[in-house]
Amino acid sequence: MRVAVVVYDGVFDSGLSAILDVLSNANALGGQIHESSPTWNVTLVGPTPQVRTGAGLLVAPEPLGVADGADLLVVPALGESDPSALLDHVGGDVSLPVRELITRARRRGTPIASACAGTFLLAEAGVLDGLRATTTWWLSPAFRNRYPKVHLDHSRMVIACEGITTAGAAFGHVDLALAIVRAGSPALADLVARYLVVDERPSQAAYTIPSTLAQSDPTVAAFEVWTREHLTRPISIPEAAKAIGVSERTLQRAVRRTVGTSPIRFVQDLRIEHASHLLRTSGLSLETISRKVGYEHPNTLRVLLRERTGKTTSALRGSK
């Protein structure tokens, strides 16, 4: 497979190197599995003869036009943590050559892959409209606001939809690269993961910080504060809306727009977050913790913890 990896000024160094390292290891380890192993011929392409990465390293790529003959286009993330600066970059003239490359690839039917903030470039180019995609969880409010036509699921680590594969936060580039290898050989992907000591991470949910997402909208921020103050008892969404001075419908819309879930689901996320903290930092019984986060029956909490974090209560206690 001919893979074109896009590099541009400010590209996220770890994301770029993760993709290159995983594919390089896949090529090196292919001979160890008992099947016809695929290989990946990787070429770096960029808008200028020399680009400077986010960490200041210089890279000399091939011209972007070389990517027109690739079997797969990979777009690593920009090394930018500020949402406003990120949006200025992806919507500005500086990224136009990369966006045009993405558009051309999509029109040709070339598969495209990206991770973290790189998915903003895909969305800005319009190739994600109507599709399911993911991005780094803490950038999801800005993503939803900018690209309402994209069906965003920030809880997933990797999503493949109609020829476009997207992955989650920062080191989700590793998961993205393994997904590329897995598409050619599941056995080889497993072997590479074992050599690189990469655990399976199907979801970003365990890493999401609800309060960080809530700060993107004043209504959701107020709802979060009110909910935390009433976490030990059943939460009434109409009561919460009244308490923070908005209609229930306004609250529903604000939470959906900002967090991508319902208010009830957001309340569950806050309860799971606090329960996980108590399991890691205290010796309280599961029954006591359940009551502290508003659940009468500990089994309800046990099931939700496993569903949202992927870990048992015992494993969470052991992660102090």
Tab-separated table of C-alpha atoms in Angstrom:
chain	number	residue	atom	x	y	z
A	1	MET	CA	0.000	0.000	0.000
A	2	ARG	CA	1.278	3.439	-0.957
A	3	VAL	CA	0.676	5.765	1.990
A	4	ALA	CA	1.029	9.539	1.755
A	5	VAL	CA	1.462	11.213	5.144
A	6	VAL	CA	0.915	14.966	5.114
A	7	VAL	CA	3.376	17.181	6.987
A	8	TYR	CA	2.939	20.919	7.389
A	9	ASP	CA	4.213	23.721	9.619
A	10	GLY	CA	3.192	23.042	13.211
A	11	VAL	CA	2.358	19.361	12.726
A	12	PHE	CA	2.170	17.412	16.003
A	13	ASP	CA	5.504	15.639	16.322
A	14	SER	CA	4.360	12.682	18.417
A	15	GLY	CA	1.383	12.092	16.153
A	16	LEU	CA	3.541	12.094	13.045
A	17	SER	CA	6.203	9.843	14.556
A	18	ALA	CA	3.592	7.445	15.968
A	19	ILE	CA	2.184	6.841	12.500
A	20	LEU	CA	5.642	6.394	10.966
A	21	ASP	CA	6.881	4.146	13.781
A	22	VAL	CA	3.847	1.845	13.804
A	23	LEU	CA	3.909	1.377	10.022
A	24	SER	CA	7.682	0.878	10.046
A	25	ASN	CA	7.376	-1.783	12.746
A	26	ALA	CA	4.579	-3.453	10.804
A	27	ASN	CA	6.851	-3.708	7.779
A	28	ALA	CA	9.693	-5.079	9.904
A	29	LEU	CA	7.564	-7.622	11.784
A	30	GLY	CA	5.514	-8.877	8.864
A	31	GLY	CA	7.772	-11.847	8.307
A	32	GLN	CA	6.957	-13.266	11.744
A	33	ILE	CA	3.346	-14.124	10.980
A	34	HIS	CA	2.199	-17.118	8.990
A	35	GLU	CA	0.356	-15.353	6.209
A	36	SER	CA	1.058	-13.162	3.236
A	37	SER	CA	1.936	-9.967	5.057
A	38	PRO	CA	1.036	-6.572	3.555
A	39	THR	CA	3.568	-3.756	3.479
A	40	TRP	CA	3.213	0.005	3.632
A	41	ASN	CA	5.335	2.253	1.423
A	42	VAL	CA	5.233	5.608	3.230
A	43	THR	CA	5.978	8.974	1.614
A	44	LEU	CA	5.913	12.314	3.395
A	45	VAL	CA	4.218	15.052	1.382
A	46	GLY	CA	3.888	18.741	2.193
A	47	PRO	CA	2.875	22.153	0.840
A	48	THR	CA	6.443	23.508	0.873
A	49	PRO	CA	9.907	21.995	0.240
A	50	GLN	CA	10.671	22.297	3.932
A	51	VAL	CA	8.285	22.332	6.894
A	52	ARG	CA	8.884	22.913	10.586
A	53	THR	CA	7.085	20.649	13.036
A	54	GLY	CA	5.456	21.895	16.207
A	55	ALA	CA	8.615	21.047	18.161
A	56	GLY	CA	10.803	22.858	15.631
A	57	LEU	CA	12.182	19.902	13.685
A	58	LEU	CA	12.746	20.391	9.963
A	59	VAL	CA	11.258	17.933	7.484
A	60	ALA	CA	11.800	17.883	3.718
A	61	PRO	CA	8.661	16.336	2.154
A	62	GLU	CA	7.748	15.530	-1.406
A	63	PRO	CA	5.248	17.898	-3.119
A	64	LEU	CA	1.568	17.431	-2.244
A	65	GLY	CA	0.878	16.295	-5.815
A	66	VAL	CA	2.761	13.055	-5.113
A	67	ALA	CA	-0.140	12.056	-2.889
A	68	ASP	CA	-2.478	11.912	-5.888
A	69	GLY	CA	-1.169	8.428	-6.619
A	70	ALA	CA	-1.429	7.133	-3.048
A	71	ASP	CA	-3.679	4.329	-1.843
A	72	LEU	CA	-4.184	6.060	1.507
A	73	LEU	CA	-3.872	9.674	2.671
A	74	VAL	CA	-2.974	10.220	6.343
A	75	VAL	CA	-3.335	13.651	7.951
A	76	PRO	CA	-1.662	13.989	11.379
A	77	ALA	CA	-2.851	16.644	13.808
A	78	LEU	CA	-1.691	20.212	14.214
A	79	GLY	CA	0.248	20.705	17.438
A	80	GLU	CA	-2.161	23.324	18.759
A	81	SER	CA	-4.095	23.124	22.042
A	82	ASP	CA	-6.063	26.376	21.832
A	83	PRO	CA	-9.408	25.861	20.022
A	84	SER	CA	-9.521	29.414	18.627
A	85	ALA	CA	-6.015	29.190	17.198
A	86	LEU	CA	-6.784	25.761	15.785
A	87	LEU	CA	-9.915	27.013	14.021
A	88	ASP	CA	-8.005	30.012	12.647
A	89	HIS	CA	-5.405	27.647	11.217
A	90	VAL	CA	-7.728	25.105	9.624
A	91	GLY	CA	-9.939	27.811	8.130
A	92	GLY	CA	-7.120	30.075	6.956
A	93	ASP	CA	-5.110	30.376	3.768
A	94	VAL	CA	-2.120	28.601	5.323
A	95	SER	CA	-3.981	25.274	5.366
A	96	LEU	CA	-5.727	25.705	2.006
A	97	PRO	CA	-3.276	23.488	0.031
A	98	VAL	CA	-3.787	20.647	2.517
A	99	ARG	CA	-7.575	21.073	2.466
A	100	GLU	CA	-7.556	20.982	-1.342
A	101	LEU	CA	-5.470	17.797	-1.236
A	102	ILE	CA	-8.013	16.222	1.119
A	103	THR	CA	-10.871	17.227	-1.184
A	104	ARG	CA	-9.129	15.771	-4.239
A	105	ALA	CA	-8.433	12.519	-2.433
A	106	ARG	CA	-12.054	12.186	-1.398
A	107	ARG	CA	-13.282	12.843	-4.934
A	108	ARG	CA	-10.993	10.100	-6.240
A	109	GLY	CA	-12.271	7.704	-3.601
A	110	THR	CA	-8.902	7.460	-1.851
A	111	PRO	CA	-9.245	6.346	1.784
A	112	ILE	CA	-8.325	9.074	4.291
A	113	ALA	CA	-7.202	8.754	7.902
A	114	SER	CA	-6.648	11.377	10.575
A	115	ALA	CA	-6.463	11.754	14.345
A	116	CYS	CA	-6.922	14.307	17.094
A	117	ALA	CA	-7.045	17.904	15.775
A	118	GLY	CA	-6.297	16.617	12.273
A	119	THR	CA	-9.970	15.751	11.924
A	120	PHE	CA	-10.681	19.494	11.921
A	121	LEU	CA	-8.840	19.741	8.592
A	122	LEU	CA	-11.009	16.955	7.172
A	123	ALA	CA	-14.175	18.617	8.456
A	124	GLU	CA	-13.108	22.020	7.155
A	125	ALA	CA	-12.576	20.454	3.731
A	126	GLY	CA	-16.171	19.176	3.900
A	127	VAL	CA	-15.368	15.494	3.532
A	128	LEU	CA	-16.902	14.525	6.896
A	129	ASP	CA	-20.361	16.017	6.284
A	130	GLY	CA	-23.004	13.397	7.040
A	131	LEU	CA	-20.448	10.906	8.350
A	132	ARG	CA	-19.612	9.544	11.798
A	133	ALA	CA	-16.276	10.742	13.119
A	134	THR	CA	-14.318	11.366	16.290
A	135	THR	CA	-11.722	13.817	17.528
A	136	THR	CA	-9.937	14.590	20.758
A	137	TRP	CA	-12.572	14.679	23.507
A	138	TRP	CA	-11.703	18.126	24.879
A	139	LEU	CA	-11.982	19.751	21.443
A	140	SER	CA	-15.404	18.226	20.782
A	141	PRO	CA	-17.457	21.320	21.807
A	142	ALA	CA	-15.555	23.477	19.315
A	143	PHE	CA	-15.873	20.751	16.680
A	144	ARG	CA	-19.654	20.395	17.124
A	145	ASN	CA	-20.161	24.137	16.975
A	146	ARG	CA	-18.092	24.519	13.805
A	147	TYR	CA	-19.208	21.365	11.971
A	148	PRO	CA	-22.829	20.556	12.852
A	149	LYS	CA	-23.216	18.299	9.790
A	150	VAL	CA	-20.714	15.786	11.173
A	151	HIS	CA	-22.023	13.037	13.470
A	152	LEU	CA	-19.366	13.361	16.166
A	153	ASP	CA	-18.794	10.698	18.821
A	154	HIS	CA	-15.971	11.862	21.061
A	155	SER	CA	-16.209	8.761	23.249
A	156	ARG	CA	-14.767	6.440	20.597
A	157	MET	CA	-11.045	6.036	20.032
A	158	VAL	CA	-11.311	5.064	16.353
A	159	ILE	CA	-14.252	5.383	13.955
A	160	ALA	CA	-14.268	4.178	10.337
A	161	CYS	CA	-17.083	5.473	8.138
A	162	GLU	CA	-17.376	5.278	4.348
A	163	GLY	CA	-13.664	5.293	3.610
A	164	ILE	CA	-12.597	7.801	6.258
A	165	THR	CA	-11.000	6.706	9.534
A	166	THR	CA	-10.696	9.143	12.418
A	167	ALA	CA	-9.146	8.688	15.857
A	168	GLY	CA	-9.223	10.484	19.187
A	169	ALA	CA	-6.885	12.544	21.302
A	170	ALA	CA	-3.156	13.062	20.756
A	171	PHE	CA	-1.774	9.541	21.153
A	172	GLY	CA	-4.839	8.282	19.344
A	173	HIS	CA	-2.420	8.492	16.401
A	174	VAL	CA	-1.081	5.156	17.648
A	175	ASP	CA	-4.585	3.667	17.578
A	176	LEU	CA	-5.111	5.156	14.106
A	177	ALA	CA	-1.903	3.602	12.760
A	178	LEU	CA	-2.781	0.228	14.285
A	179	ALA	CA	-6.224	0.474	12.660
A	180	ILE	CA	-4.479	1.002	9.305
A	181	VAL	CA	-2.365	-2.110	9.901
A	182	ARG	CA	-5.370	-4.081	11.168
A	183	ALA	CA	-7.256	-3.362	7.939
A	184	GLY	CA	-4.506	-5.259	6.102
A	185	SER	CA	-3.752	-7.903	8.710
A	186	PRO	CA	-5.390	-8.236	12.150
A	187	ALA	CA	-2.686	-10.689	13.236
A	188	LEU	CA	0.083	-8.274	12.303
A	189	ALA	CA	-1.656	-5.413	14.118
A	190	ASP	CA	-1.826	-7.533	17.270
A	191	LEU	CA	1.860	-8.429	16.922
A	192	VAL	CA	2.901	-4.777	16.488
A	193	ALA	CA	0.798	-3.761	19.508
A	194	ARG	CA	2.543	-6.406	21.624
A	195	TYR	CA	6.006	-5.320	20.508
A	196	LEU	CA	5.218	-1.661	21.179
A	197	VAL	CA	3.330	-2.497	24.413
A	198	VAL	CA	0.138	-0.752	23.309
A	199	ASP	CA	-3.046	-1.661	25.169
A	200	GLU	CA	-6.386	-1.772	23.374
A	201	ARG	CA	-8.290	1.481	23.971
A	202	PRO	CA	-11.671	1.293	22.249
A	203	SER	CA	-13.012	4.373	24.001
A	204	GLN	CA	-11.926	7.816	25.207
A	205	ALA	CA	-14.689	7.810	27.817
A	206	ALA	CA	-12.370	6.823	30.661
A	207	TYR	CA	-10.181	9.862	29.958
A	208	THR	CA	-12.907	12.463	29.500
A	209	ILE	CA	-13.210	15.190	32.139
A	210	PRO	CA	-16.870	16.318	32.166
A	211	SER	CA	-16.113	19.651	33.845
A	212	THR	CA	-13.678	20.562	31.077
A	213	LEU	CA	-16.368	20.032	28.450
A	214	ALA	CA	-18.936	21.930	30.534
A	215	GLN	CA	-16.821	25.085	30.645
A	216	SER	CA	-17.405	25.590	26.927
A	217	ASP	CA	-20.981	26.764	27.593
A	218	PRO	CA	-22.271	28.858	30.558
A	219	THR	CA	-25.562	26.951	30.756
A	220	VAL	CA	-23.816	23.575	30.875
A	221	ALA	CA	-21.269	24.921	33.361
A	222	ALA	CA	-24.088	26.048	35.674
A	223	PHE	CA	-25.828	22.688	35.264
A	224	GLU	CA	-22.624	20.867	36.168
A	225	VAL	CA	-22.171	22.903	39.369
A	226	TRP	CA	-25.796	22.356	40.390
A	227	THR	CA	-25.573	18.636	39.686
A	228	ARG	CA	-22.413	18.184	41.751
A	229	GLU	CA	-24.142	19.931	44.655
A	230	HIS	CA	-27.056	17.460	44.442
A	231	LEU	CA	-25.156	14.332	43.431
A	232	THR	CA	-26.295	12.233	46.397
A	233	ARG	CA	-29.983	12.330	45.476
A	234	PRO	CA	-32.092	11.677	42.355
A	235	ILE	CA	-31.596	14.437	39.786
A	236	SER	CA	-34.644	16.082	38.230
A	237	ILE	CA	-33.823	17.753	34.912
A	238	PRO	CA	-36.847	20.139	35.132
A	239	GLU	CA	-35.767	21.086	38.662
A	240	ALA	CA	-32.190	21.631	37.521
A	241	ALA	CA	-33.286	23.813	34.609
A	242	LYS	CA	-35.443	25.939	36.893
A	243	ALA	CA	-32.637	26.269	39.427
A	244	ILE	CA	-30.168	27.638	36.861
A	245	GLY	CA	-32.755	29.903	35.225
A	246	VAL	CA	-33.357	28.269	31.839
A	247	SER	CA	-36.084	26.186	30.266
A	248	GLU	CA	-35.756	22.421	30.182
A	249	ARG	CA	-35.603	22.571	26.394
A	250	THR	CA	-32.780	25.119	26.500
A	251	LEU	CA	-30.855	22.913	28.903
A	252	GLN	CA	-31.379	19.854	26.716
A	253	ARG	CA	-30.105	21.724	23.648
A	254	ALA	CA	-27.112	23.235	25.430
A	255	VAL	CA	-25.916	19.896	26.801
A	256	ARG	CA	-26.454	18.154	23.477
A	257	ARG	CA	-24.614	20.896	21.581
A	258	THR	CA	-21.688	21.080	23.991
A	259	VAL	CA	-21.202	17.547	25.266
A	260	GLY	CA	-22.995	15.528	22.601
A	261	THR	CA	-25.203	13.679	25.093
A	262	SER	CA	-28.430	14.156	27.025
A	263	PRO	CA	-28.497	15.851	30.456
A	264	ILE	CA	-29.246	12.478	32.059
A	265	ARG	CA	-26.179	10.925	30.424
A	266	PHE	CA	-24.092	13.906	31.545
A	267	VAL	CA	-25.301	13.392	35.115
A	268	GLN	CA	-24.242	9.743	34.856
A	269	ASP	CA	-20.803	10.842	33.625
A	270	LEU	CA	-20.385	13.103	36.666
A	271	ARG	CA	-21.442	10.287	38.985
A	272	ILE	CA	-19.044	7.828	37.355
A	273	GLU	CA	-16.210	10.354	37.538
A	274	HIS	CA	-16.761	10.955	41.280
A	275	ALA	CA	-17.227	7.254	42.024
A	276	SER	CA	-13.992	6.413	40.207
A	277	HIS	CA	-12.178	9.066	42.229
A	278	LEU	CA	-13.515	7.651	45.510
A	279	LEU	CA	-12.551	4.116	44.528
A	280	ARG	CA	-8.988	5.227	43.780
A	281	THR	CA	-8.523	7.492	46.790
A	282	SER	CA	-10.573	6.052	49.649
A	283	GLY	CA	-11.274	2.782	51.413
A	284	LEU	CA	-15.039	3.298	51.315
A	285	SER	CA	-17.202	0.305	50.432
A	286	LEU	CA	-18.933	0.194	47.065
A	287	GLU	CA	-22.274	0.468	48.895
A	288	THR	CA	-21.194	3.725	50.568
A	289	ILE	CA	-19.749	5.133	47.359
A	290	SER	CA	-22.956	4.245	45.513
A	291	ARG	CA	-25.011	6.290	47.964
A	292	LYS	CA	-22.581	9.210	47.722
A	293	VAL	CA	-23.124	9.395	43.961
A	294	GLY	CA	-26.873	8.908	44.013
A	295	TYR	CA	-27.327	5.186	43.376
A	296	GLU	CA	-29.355	3.080	45.792
A	297	HIS	CA	-28.040	-0.230	44.510
A	298	PRO	CA	-24.272	-0.773	44.157
A	299	ASN	CA	-24.760	-3.152	41.245
A	300	THR	CA	-26.099	-0.262	39.171
A	301	LEU	CA	-22.874	1.622	39.797
A	302	ARG	CA	-20.787	-1.499	39.172
A	303	VAL	CA	-22.352	-1.997	35.722
A	304	LEU	CA	-21.981	1.669	34.766
A	305	LEU	CA	-18.341	1.742	35.863
A	306	ARG	CA	-17.531	-1.269	33.707
A	307	GLU	CA	-19.462	0.184	30.761
A	308	ARG	CA	-17.903	3.667	30.908
A	309	THR	CA	-14.353	2.962	32.073
A	310	GLY	CA	-13.817	-0.570	30.798
A	311	LYS	CA	-12.573	-1.554	34.271
A	312	THR	CA	-13.962	-3.462	37.222
A	313	THR	CA	-14.279	-1.854	40.638
A	314	SER	CA	-11.314	-3.927	41.817
A	315	ALA	CA	-9.172	-2.668	38.949
A	316	LEU	CA	-10.140	0.931	39.718
A	317	ARG	CA	-9.160	0.471	43.362
A	318	GLY	CA	-5.832	-0.913	42.228
A	319	SER	CA	-5.060	2.148	40.077
A	320	LYS	CA	-4.335	4.447	43.046
